[in-house]
Amino acid sequence: MAFEGLAERLQGTLNKIRGKGKVSEADVKEMMREVRFALLEADVNFKVVKEFITSVKERAVGQEVLKSLTPGQQVIKVVNEELTALMGGEQSKIAVANKPPTIVMMAGLQGAGKTTTTAKLANHLRKKHNRKPLMVAADIYRPAAIKQLETLGKQLDIPVFSMGDQVSPVEITKNALAKAKEEHHDYVLIDTAGRLHVDEDLMKELDDIKALADPDEILLVVDAMTGQDAVNVAESFNERLGITGIVLTKLDGDTRGGAALSVKAVTGTPIKFAGMGEKVDALEPFYPDRMASRILGMGDVLTLIEKAQTNVDEAKAKELERKMRTNELTFDDFLEQLEQVKSMGPLDELLGMLPGAGKMKGMKNIQVDDKQLVHVEAIVKSMTKAEKQDPAIINSSRRRRIAKGSGTSVQEVNRLIKQFSEMKKMMKQMTGMQKGKGKKKGGFKLPFM
Amino acid sequence: MNFFKKIKEKISSQTETVTEKFREGLTKTRDSFVGKMNDLVKNYRKVDEEFFEELEEILISADVGVHTVMELIDELKDEARTRNIREAHDIQPLITEKLAELLEGAEGETKLKVQEDGLTVILFVGVNGVGKTTTIGKMAHKFKQEGKKVLLAAGDTFRAGAIEQLEVWGQRVDVDVIKQQAGSDPAAVMFDALQAAKSRNADILLCDTAGRLQNKVNLMKELEKVKRVITREIPGAPHEVLLVLDATTGQNAMSQAKTFGQATDVSGIILTKLDGTAKGGIVLAIRHELDIPVKFVGLGEGMDDLQEFVPEQYVHGLFADVLDEAEAAEN
């Protein structure tokens, strides 16, 4: 990747000043240059970057950094703090109308992901908030856009209101609202057509829908990969409609997502959700602090831990911990762990959340293949019960049989067995260390770590 | 003004309508970009450090990318020094020249490799929401108008409504769509489509694929398989693999070009949604670093708004005002 995180970027400057007694103003200036590059490479708008650098520089030169013993870390800390603050500090929730139904209008450019997000949001409202949403197919322009929403509605078993593509979106909205009242829906999500912010006719249409529906929430859907133009788009939509929130989509890609900062800065409205995948449940609340780290290329440990927590059974984790302590770990436990890791999501996604994963040698361009897990699984499943309980008995003829049974090679079987015994050794050391400290670390422990 | 003359000559050989399409489609882009450029020249009469800093920002605001911009600025600084350019007004043509140079490649490489006789297979790839299906519809229309027999393959079996979307386009431009049910194996759809194309003696087969983010290894492998199936059925095919890029995309487009390039050997880029305010400057960086040419640009919503990319036209579209001014000055 062409991108380097801020930490890597600052390394060069830091090497230079290491050993110097103190950090000069010129050094800070150079560091700010690197910060600027990092932000620009992350697609943060250059105007936003400029303002940001000015404010950080003030804090940095204003002695905080100069006096500290680890100026590099201090700079990163200041930058991270300022970025989080700019991002909006706390998490922000979706609006609820005093008198139902709550009306939510979706708007954005073509291809930002409005229709998919509408379905995800409806699913979220029903699942997490116990609501009864109605989706409205008001995109009459893009071929089969209505069909797309209807298909998603069917998948989720959430009703979709549509009148075909020969009726004006305003008319559709009007009828949809009547229907929502009639059938007691407490949320109405209006999926509008994608449009360019400079398309006067279509922007006027949004005005009309807004005037009629008087929405409680107008969400601007923004592709996280958007470049410098994000400010123009967000500014135009905001001036015209007065948006109340932003949904950032396609954040499961490898983009730094600097657009998040840009749109937040120009509209002043909070980012409420993040689209994290193609599945209908892949909509997550937006965490400003995590996004700040991501833009700076510092990984996303918190999301990783959270993913682990929601997917790992606590009782099982405790049992595993006991087994690790007593060194009783078997291949059966291993298999169980494998299942749990798999349930957390694609491996490359998990790896991407680790800070420094991009920096590690050999990790830089690593392509994690989830299919390798399938091989491992097949190998373990080709073992007999006795072999799984006591791997020591697996001799060469057993290895050949396992390889045959799993459709892999003896080498692969060897590798896995070796890895397993090393893992056991490592775990013994780790648990030993913990005991030595005399601290009982409660709660959750990540498998394999 | 030698360089401008060259551009003028090159585009004067093309029809008025094409030039008009570029000019019109790039209006919004030009307004902001060239407006800034002109302001720059007006505000800074001298070429100094500040001038270059401002120029740097203008280029960055067009998504050209920090790395390419830095190189470009360094080159300009050198050139300005050796040519002894001090006035801001005099450096403007140099900037235009450098930009066009970045985009220009070997003669004719922006043309699609259409087979003289027999079937030409074109595979479309890209991330979600860039406009693959729409582009295929427009391109089908274009080939159809040229009198070719066109067939579409509905290879996006994943996204809800994608097959129907392609079918609507098929009806609009009156070409057949080969499809299977939603959720079926895209490689199998391609196999069917290739058989159909062969038996019906089609000239052009345009293959749609599901949008996928380039960091999804399994989905990229699926795409590799689709391509493999095509090559197995027709050696030498696909004759073109076109990566569809959204002009509003920022630096991630580079990662898209790299990864899709590795997986499917991308032969050209289609830059869509250029009719907004986005400049799509990242194609300069992609051309520069990966040497993948832009072959088509989407300049509007109409069926005719997919245009063959002509670097001179693009630069002309961006700098139309400057060119006119230069011409006026000469007369």
Short mmCIF file of C-alpha atoms in Angstrom, two decimals, chain B residues 112-261:
data_model
loop_
_atom_site.label_atom_id
_atom_site.label_comp_id
_atom_site.label_asym_id
_atom_site.label_seq_id
_atom_site.Cartn_x
_atom_site.Cartn_y
_atom_site.Cartn_z
CA LEU B 112 -10.82 -0.57 -27.21
CA LYS B 113 -9.29 -3.74 -28.60
CA VAL B 114 -12.24 -4.87 -30.68
CA GLN B 115 -11.62 -8.02 -32.73
CA GLU B 116 -11.72 -7.55 -36.49
CA ASP B 117 -13.93 -10.57 -36.87
CA GLY B 118 -15.31 -12.91 -34.29
CA LEU B 119 -16.39 -12.29 -30.75
CA THR B 120 -14.96 -9.55 -28.53
CA VAL B 121 -15.45 -10.15 -24.82
CA ILE B 122 -15.27 -7.22 -22.41
CA LEU B 123 -15.27 -7.78 -18.67
CA PHE B 124 -16.32 -4.97 -16.30
CA VAL B 125 -14.96 -4.91 -12.76
CA GLY B 126 -14.97 -2.45 -9.86
CA VAL B 127 -16.11 -1.69 -6.33
CA ASN B 128 -19.74 -1.22 -5.34
CA GLY B 129 -21.71 1.74 -6.67
CA VAL B 130 -19.29 3.06 -9.29
CA GLY B 131 -21.73 2.55 -12.16
CA LYS B 132 -20.72 -0.72 -13.81
CA THR B 133 -24.20 -1.73 -14.92
CA THR B 134 -25.08 1.75 -16.18
CA THR B 135 -21.81 1.91 -18.09
CA ILE B 136 -22.51 -1.45 -19.71
CA GLY B 137 -25.93 -0.19 -20.79
CA LYS B 138 -24.40 2.90 -22.36
CA MET B 139 -21.65 0.93 -24.04
CA ALA B 140 -24.15 -1.59 -25.42
CA HIS B 141 -25.99 1.34 -26.95
CA LYS B 142 -22.77 2.61 -28.49
CA PHE B 143 -21.85 -0.72 -30.09
CA LYS B 144 -25.41 -1.28 -31.22
CA GLN B 145 -25.33 2.04 -33.02
CA GLU B 146 -22.18 0.95 -34.77
CA GLY B 147 -24.19 -1.93 -36.16
CA LYS B 148 -22.68 -4.62 -33.94
CA LYS B 149 -24.56 -7.57 -32.51
CA VAL B 150 -24.31 -7.15 -28.77
CA LEU B 151 -25.03 -9.52 -25.89
CA LEU B 152 -24.99 -8.79 -22.15
CA ALA B 153 -24.05 -11.23 -19.39
CA ALA B 154 -25.74 -10.62 -16.01
CA GLY B 155 -22.77 -11.59 -13.87
CA ASP B 156 -23.87 -9.64 -10.80
CA THR B 157 -25.87 -12.38 -9.19
CA PHE B 158 -25.33 -10.99 -5.71
CA ARG B 159 -26.80 -7.52 -5.34
CA ALA B 160 -30.56 -7.33 -5.05
CA GLY B 161 -32.10 -6.04 -8.27
CA ALA B 162 -28.86 -6.07 -10.26
CA ILE B 163 -30.06 -8.57 -12.87
CA GLU B 164 -33.30 -6.62 -13.33
CA GLN B 165 -31.32 -3.40 -13.71
CA LEU B 166 -29.28 -4.89 -16.55
CA GLU B 167 -32.45 -6.27 -18.12
CA VAL B 168 -34.01 -2.82 -18.19
CA TRP B 169 -30.93 -1.59 -20.02
CA GLY B 170 -31.19 -4.56 -22.37
CA GLN B 171 -34.75 -3.53 -23.26
CA ARG B 172 -33.81 0.12 -23.64
CA VAL B 173 -31.08 -0.52 -26.17
CA ASP B 174 -32.70 -3.67 -27.55
CA VAL B 175 -30.05 -6.30 -26.85
CA ASP B 176 -30.44 -9.71 -25.21
CA VAL B 177 -29.34 -10.40 -21.65
CA ILE B 178 -28.05 -13.84 -20.65
CA LYS B 179 -28.89 -14.49 -17.02
CA GLN B 180 -29.48 -17.04 -14.33
CA GLN B 181 -31.24 -16.70 -11.01
CA ALA B 182 -30.02 -14.34 -8.32
CA GLY B 183 -27.46 -16.07 -6.13
CA SER B 184 -26.14 -18.43 -8.80
CA ASP B 185 -22.45 -18.85 -9.61
CA PRO B 186 -21.29 -15.89 -11.74
CA ALA B 187 -18.74 -18.10 -13.51
CA ALA B 188 -21.60 -20.32 -14.64
CA VAL B 189 -23.46 -17.29 -15.99
CA MET B 190 -20.37 -16.35 -17.97
CA PHE B 191 -20.09 -19.87 -19.34
CA ASP B 192 -23.71 -19.72 -20.53
CA ALA B 193 -23.22 -16.27 -22.00
CA LEU B 194 -20.12 -17.35 -23.92
CA GLN B 195 -21.94 -20.33 -25.39
CA ALA B 196 -24.86 -18.11 -26.36
CA ALA B 197 -22.56 -15.49 -27.87
CA LYS B 198 -20.80 -18.14 -29.93
CA SER B 199 -23.96 -19.84 -31.19
CA ARG B 200 -25.68 -16.56 -31.98
CA ASN B 201 -22.61 -15.16 -33.71
CA ALA B 202 -22.51 -12.08 -31.52
CA ASP B 203 -19.79 -9.48 -32.11
CA ILE B 204 -19.61 -8.09 -28.61
CA LEU B 205 -20.23 -9.68 -25.22
CA LEU B 206 -20.31 -7.25 -22.30
CA CYS B 207 -19.92 -9.01 -18.95
CA ASP B 208 -21.25 -7.42 -15.77
CA THR B 209 -19.86 -8.47 -12.41
CA ALA B 210 -20.92 -7.76 -8.84
CA GLY B 211 -19.28 -4.78 -7.20
CA ARG B 212 -16.74 -5.83 -4.59
CA LEU B 213 -14.34 -4.03 -2.31
CA GLN B 214 -10.82 -4.91 -3.30
CA ASN B 215 -9.76 -6.04 0.16
CA LYS B 216 -12.21 -8.97 0.16
CA VAL B 217 -9.88 -11.79 -0.80
CA ASN B 218 -12.55 -14.37 -1.48
CA LEU B 219 -14.54 -12.08 -3.72
CA MET B 220 -11.42 -11.18 -5.67
CA LYS B 221 -10.71 -14.91 -6.10
CA GLU B 222 -14.23 -15.33 -7.43
CA LEU B 223 -13.48 -12.64 -9.98
CA GLU B 224 -10.28 -14.41 -11.00
CA LYS B 225 -12.33 -17.53 -11.55
CA VAL B 226 -14.82 -15.66 -13.74
CA LYS B 227 -11.96 -14.44 -15.86
CA ARG B 228 -10.41 -17.91 -16.01
CA VAL B 229 -13.64 -19.41 -17.26
CA ILE B 230 -13.82 -16.82 -20.03
CA THR B 231 -10.22 -17.46 -21.10
CA ARG B 232 -10.77 -21.22 -21.08
CA GLU B 233 -13.76 -20.97 -23.38
CA ILE B 234 -12.27 -18.41 -25.73
CA PRO B 235 -8.46 -18.19 -25.82
CA GLY B 236 -7.36 -14.58 -25.82
CA ALA B 237 -10.56 -13.44 -24.10
CA PRO B 238 -11.50 -11.29 -22.30
CA HIS B 239 -10.07 -8.86 -24.83
CA GLU B 240 -10.59 -5.99 -22.45
CA VAL B 241 -10.91 -5.89 -18.67
CA LEU B 242 -12.26 -2.47 -17.79
CA LEU B 243 -12.06 -1.14 -14.27
CA VAL B 244 -14.90 1.26 -13.57
CA LEU B 245 -13.84 4.09 -11.26
CA ASP B 246 -16.05 6.74 -9.67
CA ALA B 247 -14.55 10.20 -10.26
CA THR B 248 -15.53 11.23 -6.75
CA THR B 249 -13.27 8.55 -5.26
CA GLY B 250 -10.15 9.75 -3.55
CA GLN B 251 -6.85 8.02 -2.95
CA ASN B 252 -8.47 4.62 -2.54
CA ALA B 253 -8.84 4.48 -6.32
CA MET B 254 -5.12 3.72 -6.47
CA SER B 255 -5.60 0.71 -4.24
CA GLN B 256 -8.55 -0.35 -6.40
CA ALA B 257 -6.49 -0.10 -9.59
CA LYS B 258 -3.63 -2.05 -8.01
CA THR B 259 -5.66 -4.88 -6.56
CA PHE B 260 -8.11 -5.31 -9.42
CA GLY B 261 -5.13 -5.05 -11.74
#
